[in-house]
PDB file of C-alpha atoms in Angstrom:
ATOM      1  CA  MET A   1       0.000   0.000   0.000  1.00  0.00           C
ATOM      2  CA  VAL A   2       1.476   3.392  -0.976  1.00  0.00           C
ATOM      3  CA  GLY A   3       2.252   5.615   2.000  1.00  0.00           C
ATOM      4  CA  THR A   4       1.864   2.918   4.641  1.00  0.00           C
ATOM      5  CA  VAL A   5       3.953   3.742   7.692  1.00  0.00           C
ATOM      6  CA  SER A   6       3.326   0.694   9.825  1.00  0.00           C
ATOM      7  CA  ILE A   7       1.291  -2.469  10.039  1.00  0.00           C
ATOM      8  CA  ILE A   8       0.367  -3.999  13.372  1.00  0.00           C
ATOM      9  CA  GLN A   9      -1.127  -7.454  13.706  1.00  0.00           C
ATOM     10  CA  LEU A  10      -3.695  -7.525  16.507  1.00  0.00           C
ATOM     11  CA  TYR A  11      -5.328 -10.476  18.196  1.00  0.00           C
ATOM     12  CA  GLY A  12      -5.826 -13.387  15.845  1.00  0.00           C
ATOM     13  CA  THR A  13      -5.528 -12.190  12.279  1.00  0.00           C
ATOM     14  CA  SER A  14      -6.867  -8.636  12.622  1.00  0.00           C
ATOM     15  CA  ILE A  15      -4.561  -5.981  11.177  1.00  0.00           C
ATOM     16  CA  VAL A  16      -4.212  -2.212  11.675  1.00  0.00           C
ATOM     17  CA  ARG A  17      -2.447  -0.022   9.094  1.00  0.00           C
ATOM     18  CA  PHE A  18      -1.413   3.542   9.852  1.00  0.00           C
ATOM     19  CA  CYS A  19      -0.969   5.566   6.653  1.00  0.00           C
ATOM     20  CA  LEU A  20       1.136   8.666   5.938  1.00  0.00           C
ATOM     21  CA  LEU A  21      -1.958  10.674   5.029  1.00  0.00           C
ATOM     22  CA  GLY A  22      -3.411  10.033   8.491  1.00  0.00           C
ATOM     23  CA  ALA A  23      -5.887   7.288   7.657  1.00  0.00           C
ATOM     24  CA  THR A  24      -6.100   4.263   9.908  1.00  0.00           C
ATOM     25  CA  ILE A  25      -7.275   1.023   8.337  1.00  0.00           C
ATOM     26  CA  TYR A  26      -8.544  -1.799  10.525  1.00  0.00           C
ATOM     27  CA  TYR A  27      -9.101  -5.190   8.947  1.00  0.00           C
ATOM     28  CA  TYR A  28     -11.154  -7.577  11.069  1.00  0.00           C
ATOM     29  CA  ALA A  29     -10.321 -11.006   9.676  1.00  0.00           C
ATOM     30  CA  ASP A  30     -13.057 -12.932  11.485  1.00  0.00           C
ATOM     31  CA  ALA A  31     -15.754 -10.647  10.049  1.00  0.00           C
ATOM     32  CA  GLN A  32     -13.823  -9.976   6.803  1.00  0.00           C
ATOM     33  CA  THR A  33     -14.598  -6.299   7.345  1.00  0.00           C
ATOM     34  CA  THR A  34     -12.435  -3.237   6.719  1.00  0.00           C
ATOM     35  CA  HIS A  35     -12.935  -0.095   8.821  1.00  0.00           C
ATOM     36  CA  THR A  36     -11.071   3.004   7.629  1.00  0.00           C
ATOM     37  CA  THR A  37     -10.957   6.245   9.605  1.00  0.00           C
ATOM     38  CA  TYR A  38      -9.741   9.467   7.991  1.00  0.00           C
ATOM     39  CA  PRO A  39      -8.304  12.595   9.644  1.00  0.00           C
ATOM     40  CA  ASN A  40     -11.415  14.606   8.669  1.00  0.00           C
ATOM     41  CA  GLY A  41     -13.599  12.243  10.751  1.00  0.00           C
ATOM     42  CA  LEU A  42     -15.013  10.180   7.884  1.00  0.00           C
ATOM     43  CA  GLU A  43     -15.333   6.466   8.669  1.00  0.00           C
ATOM     44  CA  VAL A  44     -15.809   3.878   5.914  1.00  0.00           C
ATOM     45  CA  LEU A  45     -16.792   0.268   6.570  1.00  0.00           C
ATOM     46  CA  GLN A  46     -16.563  -2.357   3.833  1.00  0.00           C
ATOM     47  CA  PHE A  47     -18.295  -5.697   4.340  1.00  0.00           C
ATOM     48  CA  PRO A  48     -17.676  -9.030   2.577  1.00  0.00           C
ATOM     49  CA  ASN A  49     -20.984  -8.780   0.663  1.00  0.00           C
ATOM     50  CA  ASN A  50     -19.684  -5.514  -0.940  1.00  0.00           C
ATOM     51  CA  GLN A  51     -21.908  -3.299   1.218  1.00  0.00           C
ATOM     52  CA  ILE A  52     -20.159  -0.020   2.061  1.00  0.00           C
ATOM     53  CA  GLU A  53     -21.139   2.295   4.912  1.00  0.00           C
ATOM     54  CA  LYS A  54     -19.869   5.854   5.254  1.00  0.00           C
ATOM     55  CA  HIS A  55     -20.255   7.710   8.536  1.00  0.00           C
ATOM     56  CA  HIS A  56     -19.631  11.430   7.975  1.00  0.00           C
ATOM     57  CA  PRO A  57     -18.535  13.842  10.723  1.00  0.00           C
ATOM     58  CA  ASP A  58     -21.758  15.887  10.312  1.00  0.00           C
ATOM     59  CA  GLY A  59     -23.835  12.856  11.378  1.00  0.00           C
ATOM     60  CA  THR A  60     -24.846  11.787   7.868  1.00  0.00           C
ATOM     61  CA  LYS A  61     -24.695   8.047   7.293  1.00  0.00           C
ATOM     62  CA  GLU A  62     -24.622   6.567   3.787  1.00  0.00           C
ATOM     63  CA  ILE A  63     -25.002   2.900   2.874  1.00  0.00           C
ATOM     64  CA  VAL A  64     -24.249   1.567  -0.612  1.00  0.00           C
ATOM     65  CA  PHE A  65     -25.798  -1.878  -1.010  1.00  0.00           C
ATOM     66  CA  PRO A  66     -24.419  -4.573  -3.340  1.00  0.00           C
ATOM     67  CA  ASP A  67     -27.160  -3.803  -5.926  1.00  0.00           C
ATOM     68  CA  GLN A  68     -25.951  -0.138  -5.894  1.00  0.00           C
ATOM     69  CA  THR A  69     -28.998   1.135  -3.993  1.00  0.00           C
ATOM     70  CA  VAL A  70     -27.831   4.090  -1.870  1.00  0.00           C
ATOM     71  CA  LYS A  71     -29.496   4.969   1.434  1.00  0.00           C
ATOM     72  CA  ARG A  72     -28.651   8.182   3.324  1.00  0.00           C
ATOM     73  CA  PHE A  73     -29.625   9.108   6.862  1.00  0.00           C
ATOM     74  CA  CYS A  74     -29.137  12.845   7.334  1.00  0.00           C
ATOM     75  CA  ASP A  75     -28.756  14.790  10.535  1.00  0.00           C
ATOM     76  CA  GLY A  76     -32.213  16.180  11.260  1.00  0.00           C
ATOM     77  CA  GLY A  77     -34.082  12.998  10.402  1.00  0.00           C
ATOM     78  CA  LEU A  78     -34.303  12.976   6.585  1.00  0.00           C
ATOM     79  CA  GLU A  79     -33.871   9.518   5.066  1.00  0.00           C
ATOM     80  CA  GLU A  80     -33.193   9.247   1.332  1.00  0.00           C
ATOM     81  CA  THR A  81     -32.944   6.108  -0.804  1.00  0.00           C
ATOM     82  CA  VAL A  82     -31.796   6.146  -4.434  1.00  0.00           C
ATOM     83  CA  PHE A  83     -32.469   2.935  -6.370  1.00  0.00           C
ATOM     84  CA  PRO A  84     -30.470   1.788  -9.418  1.00  0.00           C
ATOM     85  CA  ASP A  85     -33.414   2.561 -11.751  1.00  0.00           C
ATOM     86  CA  GLY A  86     -33.349   6.228 -10.665  1.00  0.00           C
ATOM     87  CA  THR A  87     -36.302   6.057  -8.264  1.00  0.00           C
ATOM     88  CA  VAL A  88     -35.730   8.293  -5.220  1.00  0.00           C
ATOM     89  CA  VAL A  89     -37.582   7.880  -1.908  1.00  0.00           C
ATOM     90  CA  LYS A  90     -37.339  10.621   0.727  1.00  0.00           C
ATOM     91  CA  VAL A  91     -38.825  10.140   4.190  1.00  0.00           C
ATOM     92  CA  GLU A  92     -39.057  13.135   6.519  1.00  0.00           C
ATOM     93  CA  LYS A  93     -38.683  12.892  10.291  1.00  0.00           C
ATOM     94  CA  ASN A  94     -42.477  13.259  10.657  1.00  0.00           C
ATOM     95  CA  GLY A  95     -43.048  10.217   8.396  1.00  0.00           C
ATOM     96  CA  ASP A  96     -44.074  12.109   5.244  1.00  0.00           C
ATOM     97  CA  LYS A  97     -42.715  10.311   2.200  1.00  0.00           C
ATOM     98  CA  MET A  98     -42.037  11.466  -1.364  1.00  0.00           C
ATOM     99  CA  VAL A  99     -41.256   8.990  -4.128  1.00  0.00           C
ATOM    100  CA  THR A 100     -39.916  10.302  -7.433  1.00  0.00           C
ATOM    101  CA  PHE A 101     -40.004   7.640 -10.137  1.00  0.00           C
ATOM    102  CA  SER A 102     -37.642   7.514 -13.102  1.00  0.00           C
ATOM    103  CA  ASN A 103     -40.650   7.917 -15.454  1.00  0.00           C
ATOM    104  CA  GLY A 104     -41.368  11.385 -14.014  1.00  0.00           C
ATOM    105  CA  GLN A 105     -44.240  10.414 -11.734  1.00  0.00           C
ATOM    106  CA  LYS A 106     -44.232  11.545  -8.102  1.00  0.00           C
ATOM    107  CA  GLU A 107     -45.988  10.058  -5.117  1.00  0.00           C
ATOM    108  CA  ILE A 108     -46.501  11.860  -1.809  1.00  0.00           C
ATOM    109  CA  HIS A 109     -47.629  10.059   1.358  1.00  0.00           C
ATOM    110  CA  THR A 110     -48.701  11.938   4.493  1.00  0.00           C
ATOM    111  CA  SER A 111     -50.960  11.012   7.394  1.00  0.00           C
ATOM    112  CA  GLN A 112     -53.803  12.908   5.627  1.00  0.00           C
ATOM    113  CA  PHE A 113     -53.467  11.650   2.032  1.00  0.00           C
ATOM    114  CA  LYS A 114     -51.583   9.782  -0.662  1.00  0.00           C
ATOM    115  CA  ARG A 115     -51.098  11.640  -3.938  1.00  0.00           C
ATOM    116  CA  ARG A 116     -49.732  10.595  -7.335  1.00  0.00           C
ATOM    117  CA  GLU A 117     -48.623  13.329  -9.743  1.00  0.00           C
ATOM    118  CA  TYR A 118     -48.214  12.386 -13.401  1.00  0.00           C
ATOM    119  CA  PRO A 119     -45.944  14.101 -15.950  1.00  0.00           C
ATOM    120  CA  ASP A 120     -48.988  15.277 -17.958  1.00  0.00           C
ATOM    121  CA  GLY A 121     -50.224  17.272 -14.930  1.00  0.00           C
ATOM    122  CA  THR A 122     -52.878  14.799 -13.743  1.00  0.00           C
ATOM    123  CA  ILE A 123     -53.040  14.509  -9.941  1.00  0.00           C
ATOM    124  CA  LYS A 124     -54.779  11.648  -8.117  1.00  0.00           C
ATOM    125  CA  THR A 125     -55.287  11.972  -4.358  1.00  0.00           C
ATOM    126  CA  VAL A 126     -56.683   9.429  -1.900  1.00  0.00           C
ATOM    127  CA  TYR A 127     -57.534  10.962   1.472  1.00  0.00           C
ATOM    128  CA  SER A 128     -57.342   9.116   4.792  1.00  0.00           C
ATOM    129  CA  SER A 129     -61.168   9.106   4.820  1.00  0.00           C
ATOM    130  CA  GLY A 130     -61.094   7.004   1.640  1.00  0.00           C
ATOM    131  CA  GLN A 131     -62.392   9.823  -0.572  1.00  0.00           C
ATOM    132  CA  GLN A 132     -60.605  10.066  -3.930  1.00  0.00           C
ATOM    133  CA  GLU A 133     -60.007  13.133  -6.065  1.00  0.00           C
ATOM    134  CA  THR A 134     -58.587  13.185  -9.579  1.00  0.00           C
ATOM    135  CA  LYS A 135     -57.630  16.451 -11.263  1.00  0.00           C
ATOM    136  CA  TYR A 136     -56.878  15.807 -14.918  1.00  0.00           C
ATOM    137  CA  SER A 137     -54.548  17.952 -16.987  1.00  0.00           C
ATOM    138  CA  SER A 138     -57.561  18.867 -19.157  1.00  0.00           C
ATOM    139  CA  GLY A 139     -59.157  20.615 -16.165  1.00  0.00           C
ATOM    140  CA  ARG A 140     -61.657  17.845 -15.451  1.00  0.00           C
ATOM    141  CA  VAL A 141     -62.166  17.054 -11.739  1.00  0.00           C
ATOM    142  CA  ARG A 142     -63.654  13.797 -10.476  1.00  0.00           C
ATOM    143  CA  ILE A 143     -64.361  13.046  -6.817  1.00  0.00           C
ATOM    144  CA  LYS A 144     -65.373   9.645  -5.449  1.00  0.00           C
ATOM    145  CA  ASP A 145     -66.579   8.823  -1.963  1.00  0.00           C
ATOM    146  CA  GLU A 146     -64.913   6.194   0.224  1.00  0.00           C
ATOM    147  CA  GLU A 147     -66.958   3.439  -1.464  1.00  0.00           C
ATOM    148  CA  GLY A 148     -65.874   4.481  -4.959  1.00  0.00           C
ATOM    149  CA  ASN A 149     -69.143   6.177  -5.944  1.00  0.00           C
ATOM    150  CA  ILE A 150     -68.697   9.265  -8.116  1.00  0.00           C
ATOM    151  CA  ILE A 151     -69.988  12.314  -6.263  1.00  0.00           C
ATOM    152  CA  LEU A 152     -68.621  14.936  -8.664  1.00  0.00           C
ATOM    153  CA  ASP A 153     -67.443  14.773 -12.251  1.00  0.00           C
ATOM    154  CA  LYS A 154     -66.870  18.267 -13.537  1.00  0.00           C
ATOM    155  CA  LYS A 155     -65.456  18.861 -16.975  1.00  0.00           C
ATOM    156  CA  LYS A 156     -63.788  22.139 -17.767  1.00  0.00           C
ATOM    157  CA  VAL A 157     -65.914  24.153 -20.144  1.00  0.00           C
ATOM    158  CA  THR A 158     -64.109  26.340 -22.657  1.00  0.00           C
ATOM    159  CA  PHE A 159     -65.750  28.966 -24.823  1.00  0.00           C
TER     160      PHE A 159
END
């Protein structure tokens, strides 16, 4: 390893490397895990299944899974997951969730409603009461009660 100053073998087959640039690399042989600490406070853990965890000094934690899904836990409670297909899921501390799909659709989940927004401007909302509301990009609005019965179907009139 370039810049390695010293290597110390610990109990069993665990190894610690101290590098010139200030990084310390622990290799835990029993767990086949590498734990690297950097002078700036960043810690990186690498597991045998190729999962990588990064613990940043600001409290942010990032996990890269073997399928390349990335999950971030930010200081303040925001949780963000980015899937290989481009789908992004953000969960706020209060439980509100926003899903942005690679096809341009968005989904928002709160304790009061679930809403899907389509690229053409159509918005479908299902409220916690079960009532459904669809606002089409054409201006049409359709509302259904909790049993699925249409209670309003208003088409936009243009002159």
